[in-house]
Short mmCIF file of C-alpha atoms in Angstrom, two decimals:
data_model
loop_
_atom_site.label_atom_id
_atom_site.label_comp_id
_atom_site.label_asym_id
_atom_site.label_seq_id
_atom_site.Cartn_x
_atom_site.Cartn_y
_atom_site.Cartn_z
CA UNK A 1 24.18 -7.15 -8.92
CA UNK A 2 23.90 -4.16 -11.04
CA UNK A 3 22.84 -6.43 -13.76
CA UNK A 4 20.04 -7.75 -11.71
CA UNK A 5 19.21 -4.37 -10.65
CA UNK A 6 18.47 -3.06 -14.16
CA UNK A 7 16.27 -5.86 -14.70
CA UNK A 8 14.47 -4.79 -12.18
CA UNK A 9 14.29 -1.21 -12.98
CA UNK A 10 12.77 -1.80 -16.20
CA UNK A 11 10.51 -4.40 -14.79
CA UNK A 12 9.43 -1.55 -12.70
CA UNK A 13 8.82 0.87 -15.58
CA UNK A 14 6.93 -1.82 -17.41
CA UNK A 15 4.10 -1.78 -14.43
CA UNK A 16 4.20 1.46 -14.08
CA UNK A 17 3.50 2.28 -17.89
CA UNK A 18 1.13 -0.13 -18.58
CA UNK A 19 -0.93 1.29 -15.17
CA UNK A 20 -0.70 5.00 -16.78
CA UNK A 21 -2.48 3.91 -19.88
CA UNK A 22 -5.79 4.41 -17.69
CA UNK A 23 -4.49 6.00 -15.14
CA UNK A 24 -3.31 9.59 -16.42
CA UNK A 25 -1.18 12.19 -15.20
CA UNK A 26 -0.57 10.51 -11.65
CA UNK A 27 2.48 9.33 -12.29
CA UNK A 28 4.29 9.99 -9.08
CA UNK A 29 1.25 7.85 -7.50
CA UNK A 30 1.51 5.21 -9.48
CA UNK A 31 5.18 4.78 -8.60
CA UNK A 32 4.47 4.86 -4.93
CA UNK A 33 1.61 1.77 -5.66
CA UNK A 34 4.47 0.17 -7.55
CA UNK A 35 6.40 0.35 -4.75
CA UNK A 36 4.55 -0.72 -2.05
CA UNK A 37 3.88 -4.08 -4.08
CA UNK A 38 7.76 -4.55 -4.77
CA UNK A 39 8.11 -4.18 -0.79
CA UNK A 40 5.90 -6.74 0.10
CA UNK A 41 3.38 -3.72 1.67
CA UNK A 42 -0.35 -3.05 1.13
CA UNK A 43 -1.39 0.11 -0.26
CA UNK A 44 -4.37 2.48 1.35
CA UNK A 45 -6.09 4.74 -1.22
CA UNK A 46 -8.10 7.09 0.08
CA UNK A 47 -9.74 10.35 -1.46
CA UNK A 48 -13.03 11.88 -2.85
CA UNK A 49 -14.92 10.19 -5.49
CA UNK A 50 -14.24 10.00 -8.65
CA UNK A 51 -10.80 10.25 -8.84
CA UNK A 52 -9.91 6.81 -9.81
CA UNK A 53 -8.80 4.84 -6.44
CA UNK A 54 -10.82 1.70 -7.64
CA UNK A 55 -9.27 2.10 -11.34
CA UNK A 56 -5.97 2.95 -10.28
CA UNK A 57 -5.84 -0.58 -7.84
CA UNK A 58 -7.67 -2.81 -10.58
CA UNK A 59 -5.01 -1.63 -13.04
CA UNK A 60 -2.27 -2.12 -10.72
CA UNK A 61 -4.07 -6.02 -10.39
CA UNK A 62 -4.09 -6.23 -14.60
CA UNK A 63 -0.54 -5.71 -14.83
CA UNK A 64 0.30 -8.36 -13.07
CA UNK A 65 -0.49 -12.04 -14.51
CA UNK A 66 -1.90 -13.40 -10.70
CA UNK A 67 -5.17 -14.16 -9.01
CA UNK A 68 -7.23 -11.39 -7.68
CA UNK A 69 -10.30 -10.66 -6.61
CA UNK A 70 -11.88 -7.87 -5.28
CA UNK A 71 -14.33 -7.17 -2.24
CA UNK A 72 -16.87 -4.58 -1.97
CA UNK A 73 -16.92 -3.64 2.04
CA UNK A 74 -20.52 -3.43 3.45
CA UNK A 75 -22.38 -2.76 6.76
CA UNK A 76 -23.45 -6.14 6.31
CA UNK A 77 -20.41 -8.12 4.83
CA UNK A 78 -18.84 -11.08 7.29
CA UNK A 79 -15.85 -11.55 8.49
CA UNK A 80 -16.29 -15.11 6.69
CA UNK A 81 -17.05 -13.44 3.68
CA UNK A 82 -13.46 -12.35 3.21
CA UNK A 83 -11.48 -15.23 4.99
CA UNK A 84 -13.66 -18.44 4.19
CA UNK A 85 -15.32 -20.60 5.75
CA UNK A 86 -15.49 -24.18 7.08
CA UNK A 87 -18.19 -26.45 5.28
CA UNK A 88 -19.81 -29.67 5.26
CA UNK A 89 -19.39 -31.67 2.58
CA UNK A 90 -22.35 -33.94 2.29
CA UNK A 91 -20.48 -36.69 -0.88
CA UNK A 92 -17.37 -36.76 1.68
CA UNK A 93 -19.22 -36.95 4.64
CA UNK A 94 -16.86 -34.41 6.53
CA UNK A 95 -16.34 -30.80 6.91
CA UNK A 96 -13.83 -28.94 4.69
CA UNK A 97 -12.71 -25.58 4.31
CA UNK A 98 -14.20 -23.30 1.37
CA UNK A 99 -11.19 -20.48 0.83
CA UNK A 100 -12.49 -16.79 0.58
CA UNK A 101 -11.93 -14.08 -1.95
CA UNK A 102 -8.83 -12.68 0.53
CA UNK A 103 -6.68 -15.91 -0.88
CA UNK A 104 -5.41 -14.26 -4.18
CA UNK A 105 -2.20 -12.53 -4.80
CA UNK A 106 -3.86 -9.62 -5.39
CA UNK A 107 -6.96 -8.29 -2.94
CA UNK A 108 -9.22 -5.25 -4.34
CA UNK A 109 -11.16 -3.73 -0.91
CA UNK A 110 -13.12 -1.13 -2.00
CA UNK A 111 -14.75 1.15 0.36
CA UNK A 112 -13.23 -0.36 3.72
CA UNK A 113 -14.40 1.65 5.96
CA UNK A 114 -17.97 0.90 5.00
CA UNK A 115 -18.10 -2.40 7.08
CA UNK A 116 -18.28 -3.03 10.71
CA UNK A 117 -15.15 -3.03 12.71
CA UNK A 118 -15.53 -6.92 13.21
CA UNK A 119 -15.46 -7.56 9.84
CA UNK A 120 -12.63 -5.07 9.23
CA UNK A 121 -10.77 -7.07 11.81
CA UNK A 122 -10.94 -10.17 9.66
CA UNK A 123 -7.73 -8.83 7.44
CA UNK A 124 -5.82 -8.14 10.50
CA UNK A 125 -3.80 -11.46 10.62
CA UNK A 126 -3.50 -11.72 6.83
CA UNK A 127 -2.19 -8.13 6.40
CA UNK A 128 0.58 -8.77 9.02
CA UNK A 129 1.49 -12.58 8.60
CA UNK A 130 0.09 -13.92 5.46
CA UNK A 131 -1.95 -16.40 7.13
CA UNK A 132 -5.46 -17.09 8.03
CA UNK A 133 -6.81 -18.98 10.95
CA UNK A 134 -10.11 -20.62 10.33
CA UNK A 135 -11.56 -22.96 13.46
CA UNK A 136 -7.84 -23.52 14.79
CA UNK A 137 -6.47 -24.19 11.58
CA UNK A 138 -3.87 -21.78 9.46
CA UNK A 139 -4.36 -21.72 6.44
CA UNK A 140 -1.08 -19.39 3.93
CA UNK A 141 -2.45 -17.21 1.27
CA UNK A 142 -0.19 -16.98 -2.25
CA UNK A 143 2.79 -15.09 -2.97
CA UNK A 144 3.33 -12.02 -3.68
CA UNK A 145 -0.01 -11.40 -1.71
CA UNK A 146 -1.22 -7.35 -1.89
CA UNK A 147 -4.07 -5.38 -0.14
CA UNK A 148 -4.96 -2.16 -2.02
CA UNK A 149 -7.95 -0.78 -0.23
CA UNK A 150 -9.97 2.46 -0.63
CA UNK A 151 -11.91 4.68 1.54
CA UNK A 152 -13.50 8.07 1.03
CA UNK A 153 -12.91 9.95 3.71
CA UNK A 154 -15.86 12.51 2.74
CA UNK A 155 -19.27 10.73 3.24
CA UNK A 156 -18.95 9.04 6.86
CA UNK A 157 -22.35 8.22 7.39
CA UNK A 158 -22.46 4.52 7.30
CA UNK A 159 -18.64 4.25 7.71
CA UNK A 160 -16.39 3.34 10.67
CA UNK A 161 -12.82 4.76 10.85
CA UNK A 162 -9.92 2.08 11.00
CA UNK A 163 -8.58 1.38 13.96
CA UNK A 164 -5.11 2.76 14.46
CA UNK A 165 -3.57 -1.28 14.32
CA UNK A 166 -5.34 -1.63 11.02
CA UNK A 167 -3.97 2.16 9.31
CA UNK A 168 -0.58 0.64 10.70
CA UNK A 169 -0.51 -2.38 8.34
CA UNK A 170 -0.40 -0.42 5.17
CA UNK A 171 3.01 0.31 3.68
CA UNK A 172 1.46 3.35 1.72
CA UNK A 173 -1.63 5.61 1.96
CA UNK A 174 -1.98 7.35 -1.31
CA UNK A 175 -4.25 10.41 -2.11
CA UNK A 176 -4.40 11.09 -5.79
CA UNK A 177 -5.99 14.46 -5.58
CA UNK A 178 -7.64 16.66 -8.54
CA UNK A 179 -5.58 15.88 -12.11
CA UNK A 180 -4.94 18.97 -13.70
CA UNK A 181 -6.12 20.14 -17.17
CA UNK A 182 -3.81 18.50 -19.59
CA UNK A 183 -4.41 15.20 -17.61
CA UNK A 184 -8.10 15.73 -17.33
CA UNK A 185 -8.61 16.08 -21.27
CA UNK A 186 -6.80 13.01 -21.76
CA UNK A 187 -9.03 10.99 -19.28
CA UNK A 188 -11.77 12.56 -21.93
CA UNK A 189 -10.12 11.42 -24.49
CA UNK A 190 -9.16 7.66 -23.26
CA UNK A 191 -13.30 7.74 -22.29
CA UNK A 192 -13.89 8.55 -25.82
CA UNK A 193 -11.91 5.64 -27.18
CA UNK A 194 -12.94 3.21 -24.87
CA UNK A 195 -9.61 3.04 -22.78
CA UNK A 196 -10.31 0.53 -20.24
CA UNK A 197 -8.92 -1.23 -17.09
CA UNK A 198 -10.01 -4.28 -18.95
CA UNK A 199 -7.89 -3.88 -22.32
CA UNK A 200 -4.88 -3.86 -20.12
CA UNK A 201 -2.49 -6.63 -20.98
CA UNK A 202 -0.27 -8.09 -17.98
CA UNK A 203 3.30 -7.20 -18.14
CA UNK A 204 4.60 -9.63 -15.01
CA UNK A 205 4.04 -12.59 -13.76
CA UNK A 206 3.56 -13.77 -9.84
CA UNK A 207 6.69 -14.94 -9.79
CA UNK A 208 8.60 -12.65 -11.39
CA UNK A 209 6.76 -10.17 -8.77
CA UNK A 210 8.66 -12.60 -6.08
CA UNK A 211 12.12 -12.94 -7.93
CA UNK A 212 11.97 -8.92 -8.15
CA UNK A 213 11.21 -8.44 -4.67
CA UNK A 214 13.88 -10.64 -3.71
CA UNK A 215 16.22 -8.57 -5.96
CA UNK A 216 15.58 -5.25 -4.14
CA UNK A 217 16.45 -6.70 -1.05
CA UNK A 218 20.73 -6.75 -1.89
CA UNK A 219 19.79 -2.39 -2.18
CA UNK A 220 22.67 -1.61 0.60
CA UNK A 221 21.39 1.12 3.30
CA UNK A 222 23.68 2.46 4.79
CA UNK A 223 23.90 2.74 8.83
CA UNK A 224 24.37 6.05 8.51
CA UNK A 225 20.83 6.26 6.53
CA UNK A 226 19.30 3.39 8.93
CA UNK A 227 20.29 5.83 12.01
CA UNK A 228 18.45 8.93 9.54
CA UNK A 229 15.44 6.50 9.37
CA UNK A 230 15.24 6.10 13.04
CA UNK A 231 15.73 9.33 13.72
CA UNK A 232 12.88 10.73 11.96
CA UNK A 233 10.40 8.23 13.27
CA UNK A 234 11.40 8.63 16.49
CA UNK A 235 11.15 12.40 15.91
CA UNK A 236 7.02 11.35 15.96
CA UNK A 237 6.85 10.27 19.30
CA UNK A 238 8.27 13.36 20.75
CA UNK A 239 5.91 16.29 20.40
CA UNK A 240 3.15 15.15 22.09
CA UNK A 241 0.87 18.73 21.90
CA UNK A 242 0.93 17.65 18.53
CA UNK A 243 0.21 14.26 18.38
CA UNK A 244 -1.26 11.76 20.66
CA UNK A 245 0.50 8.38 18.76
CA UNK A 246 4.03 8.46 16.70
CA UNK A 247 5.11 5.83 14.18
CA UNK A 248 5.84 2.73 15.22
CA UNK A 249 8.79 0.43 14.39
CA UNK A 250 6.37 -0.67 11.54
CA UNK A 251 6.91 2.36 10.52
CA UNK A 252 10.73 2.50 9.94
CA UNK A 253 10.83 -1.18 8.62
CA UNK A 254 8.46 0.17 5.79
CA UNK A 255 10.10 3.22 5.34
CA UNK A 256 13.79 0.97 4.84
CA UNK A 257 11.58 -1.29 2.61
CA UNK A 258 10.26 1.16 0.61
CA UNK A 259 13.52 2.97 0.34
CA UNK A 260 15.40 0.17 -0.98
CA UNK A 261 12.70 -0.30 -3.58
CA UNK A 262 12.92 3.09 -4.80
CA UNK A 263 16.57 2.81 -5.01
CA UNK A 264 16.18 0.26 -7.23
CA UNK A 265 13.35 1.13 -9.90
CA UNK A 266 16.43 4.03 -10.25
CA UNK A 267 19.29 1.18 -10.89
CA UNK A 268 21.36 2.06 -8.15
CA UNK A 269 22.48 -0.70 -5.45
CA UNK A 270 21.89 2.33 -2.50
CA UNK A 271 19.62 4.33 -0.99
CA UNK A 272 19.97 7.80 0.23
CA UNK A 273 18.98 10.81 2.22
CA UNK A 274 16.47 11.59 -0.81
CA UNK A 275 14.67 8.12 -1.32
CA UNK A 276 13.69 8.61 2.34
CA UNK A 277 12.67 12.23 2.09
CA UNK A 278 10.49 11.37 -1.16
CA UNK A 279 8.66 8.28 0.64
CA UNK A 280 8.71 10.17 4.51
CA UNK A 281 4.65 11.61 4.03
CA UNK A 282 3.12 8.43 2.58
CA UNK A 283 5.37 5.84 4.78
CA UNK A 284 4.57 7.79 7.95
CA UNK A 285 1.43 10.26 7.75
CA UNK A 286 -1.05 7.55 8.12
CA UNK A 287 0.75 6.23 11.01
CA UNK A 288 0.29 9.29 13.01
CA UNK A 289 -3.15 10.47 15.56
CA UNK A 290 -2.86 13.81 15.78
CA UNK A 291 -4.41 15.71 19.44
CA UNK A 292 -7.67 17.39 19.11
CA UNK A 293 -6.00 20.82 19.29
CA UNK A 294 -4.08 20.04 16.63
CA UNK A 295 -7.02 18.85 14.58
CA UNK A 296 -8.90 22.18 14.96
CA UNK A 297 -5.74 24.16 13.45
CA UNK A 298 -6.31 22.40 10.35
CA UNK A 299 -2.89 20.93 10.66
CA UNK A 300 -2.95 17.61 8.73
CA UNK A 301 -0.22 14.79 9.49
CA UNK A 302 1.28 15.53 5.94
CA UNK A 303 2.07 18.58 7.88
CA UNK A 304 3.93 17.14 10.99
CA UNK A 305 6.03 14.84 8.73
CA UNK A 306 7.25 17.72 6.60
CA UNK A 307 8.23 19.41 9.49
CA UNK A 308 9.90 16.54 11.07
CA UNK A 309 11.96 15.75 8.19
CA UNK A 310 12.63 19.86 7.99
CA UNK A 311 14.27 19.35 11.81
CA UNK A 312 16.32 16.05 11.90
CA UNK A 313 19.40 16.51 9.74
CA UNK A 314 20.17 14.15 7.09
CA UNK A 315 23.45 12.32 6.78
CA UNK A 316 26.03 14.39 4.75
CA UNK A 317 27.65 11.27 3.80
CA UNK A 318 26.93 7.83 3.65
CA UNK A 319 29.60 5.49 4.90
CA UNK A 320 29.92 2.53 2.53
CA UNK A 321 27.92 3.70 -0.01
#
């Protein structure tokens, strides 16, 4: 196994070196998007603009030899503009069904939160079963299949907020933030020579993406670190001046998920105490509705993680392991 594991670690690198060649100084970030896609998750990206959420998702969809398409969310977009539709073919004689831009391995939704909440609703089967139901009929979309949205959370007018089942299906939600100077000189410079999303080369193939996910899955967590994961997400659902809605069991099953992954890209056949402190804020935070008193204290759910994983106690030692 450790064989298969170091394949898999520098598999991992691979993606995540080819994404930095646009994407500079968020490395960290970039790991996490790695990640989610070796865990079979969808990644949320939100921030202000201009700080590459639509560059760092397309580059994330170069490195990968699959199918992938990406939406633009509008106020005026259909929920059959994502999922298909059914159509009448006039040579045939009968009705067939026309696939939508949602059946790639790969989805691009930028700006989700600027169409309607029916339309929004249209990814809510895919996201959780890989499936699409179009007049009765199911229809399977390819594997690996990925969902890397974006949203600014900034400029609402014109945008609805997910609904709490939809934030719930994401693995991830990254925010890249400001890059610092270093970084921002050589985003000038990668400008200057014409570094593009488009000159990437693919490093991995759908398959591979499959075979490697596959792989992470032998990452032994122990039950003494499956008890730690519990713990902490059960830790949500207990302070309720603080928050109106914990994690759900979603919530740990990404969180083990995303552990073993990151145990992995490392070349070690285990997880520990660490891999679930480093994934706790973007695993859980998104999962969380904080109370309106909480709100107006400027406490942010990045907040109420850290102190959650501050006050349940880690394992000392991992049984097994």
């Amino acid at each position: 196994m450790s064989e298969e594991l170091d394949t898999f670690a520098a598999a991992f690198a691979d993606v995540v070196t080819n994404v930095e060649r646009v994407i500079r100084g968020k490395r960290e970030a970039i790991e996490l998007a790695v990640i989610s896609l070796f865990a079979e998750g969808h990644l949320l990206i939100e921030d202000v603009p201009g700080l590459g959420k639509t560059t760092l998702a397309r580059s994330l969809a170069a490195s990968v030899n699959a199918s992938s398409h990406r939406i633009q969310f509008t106020p005026d977009l259909l929920p059959s503009d994502i999922t298909g539709t059914t159509v009448y073919n006039q040579r045939l004689g009968e009705f067939g069904f026309r696939p939508g831009p949602v059946f790639a391995n790969l989805v691009i939704g930028d700006e989700i939160n600027r169409a309607s909440p029916k339309t929004q609703s249209a990814l809510l089967e895919v996201m959780e079963e890989g499936f699409v139901t179009v007049d009765g009929t199911r229809y399977q979309v390819p594997l690996p299949f990925m969902v890397v949205a974006t949203q600014n959370p900034v400029d609402m007018d014109g945008t609805y907020a997910l609904p709490e089942a939809q934030v719930d299906r994401f693995l991830m939600r990254l925010r890249l933030g400001y890059p610092g100077t270093d970084a921002e000189l050589e985003i000038l410079e990668g400008h200057q020579v014409g570094r593009r999303v488009e000159d990437l080369a693919p490093v991995m193939r759908a398959e591979d993406v499959v075979a490697h996910t596959e792989r992470t899955l032998s990452v032994h967590v122990a039950p003494a670190l499956r008890r730690y994961i519990v713990d902490l997400v059960a830790a949500t659902r207990r302070i309720p001046d603080v928050l109106r809605l914990g994690a759900s069991p979603r919530g740990s099953i990404a969180l083990l998920r995303a552990v073993q992954v990151r145990a992995a890209a490392a070349g070690r056949e285990f997880g520990t105490p660490d891999d679930v402190k480093a994934l706790a804020k973007p695993v859980l935070a998104h999962r969380l509705v904080l109370s309106p008193e909480t709100e107006l204290k400027r406490v942010t759910a990045e907040d109420v993680v850290d102190e959650v994983v501050r006050a349940v106690p880690s394992p000392r030692r991992l049984v097994g392991v």
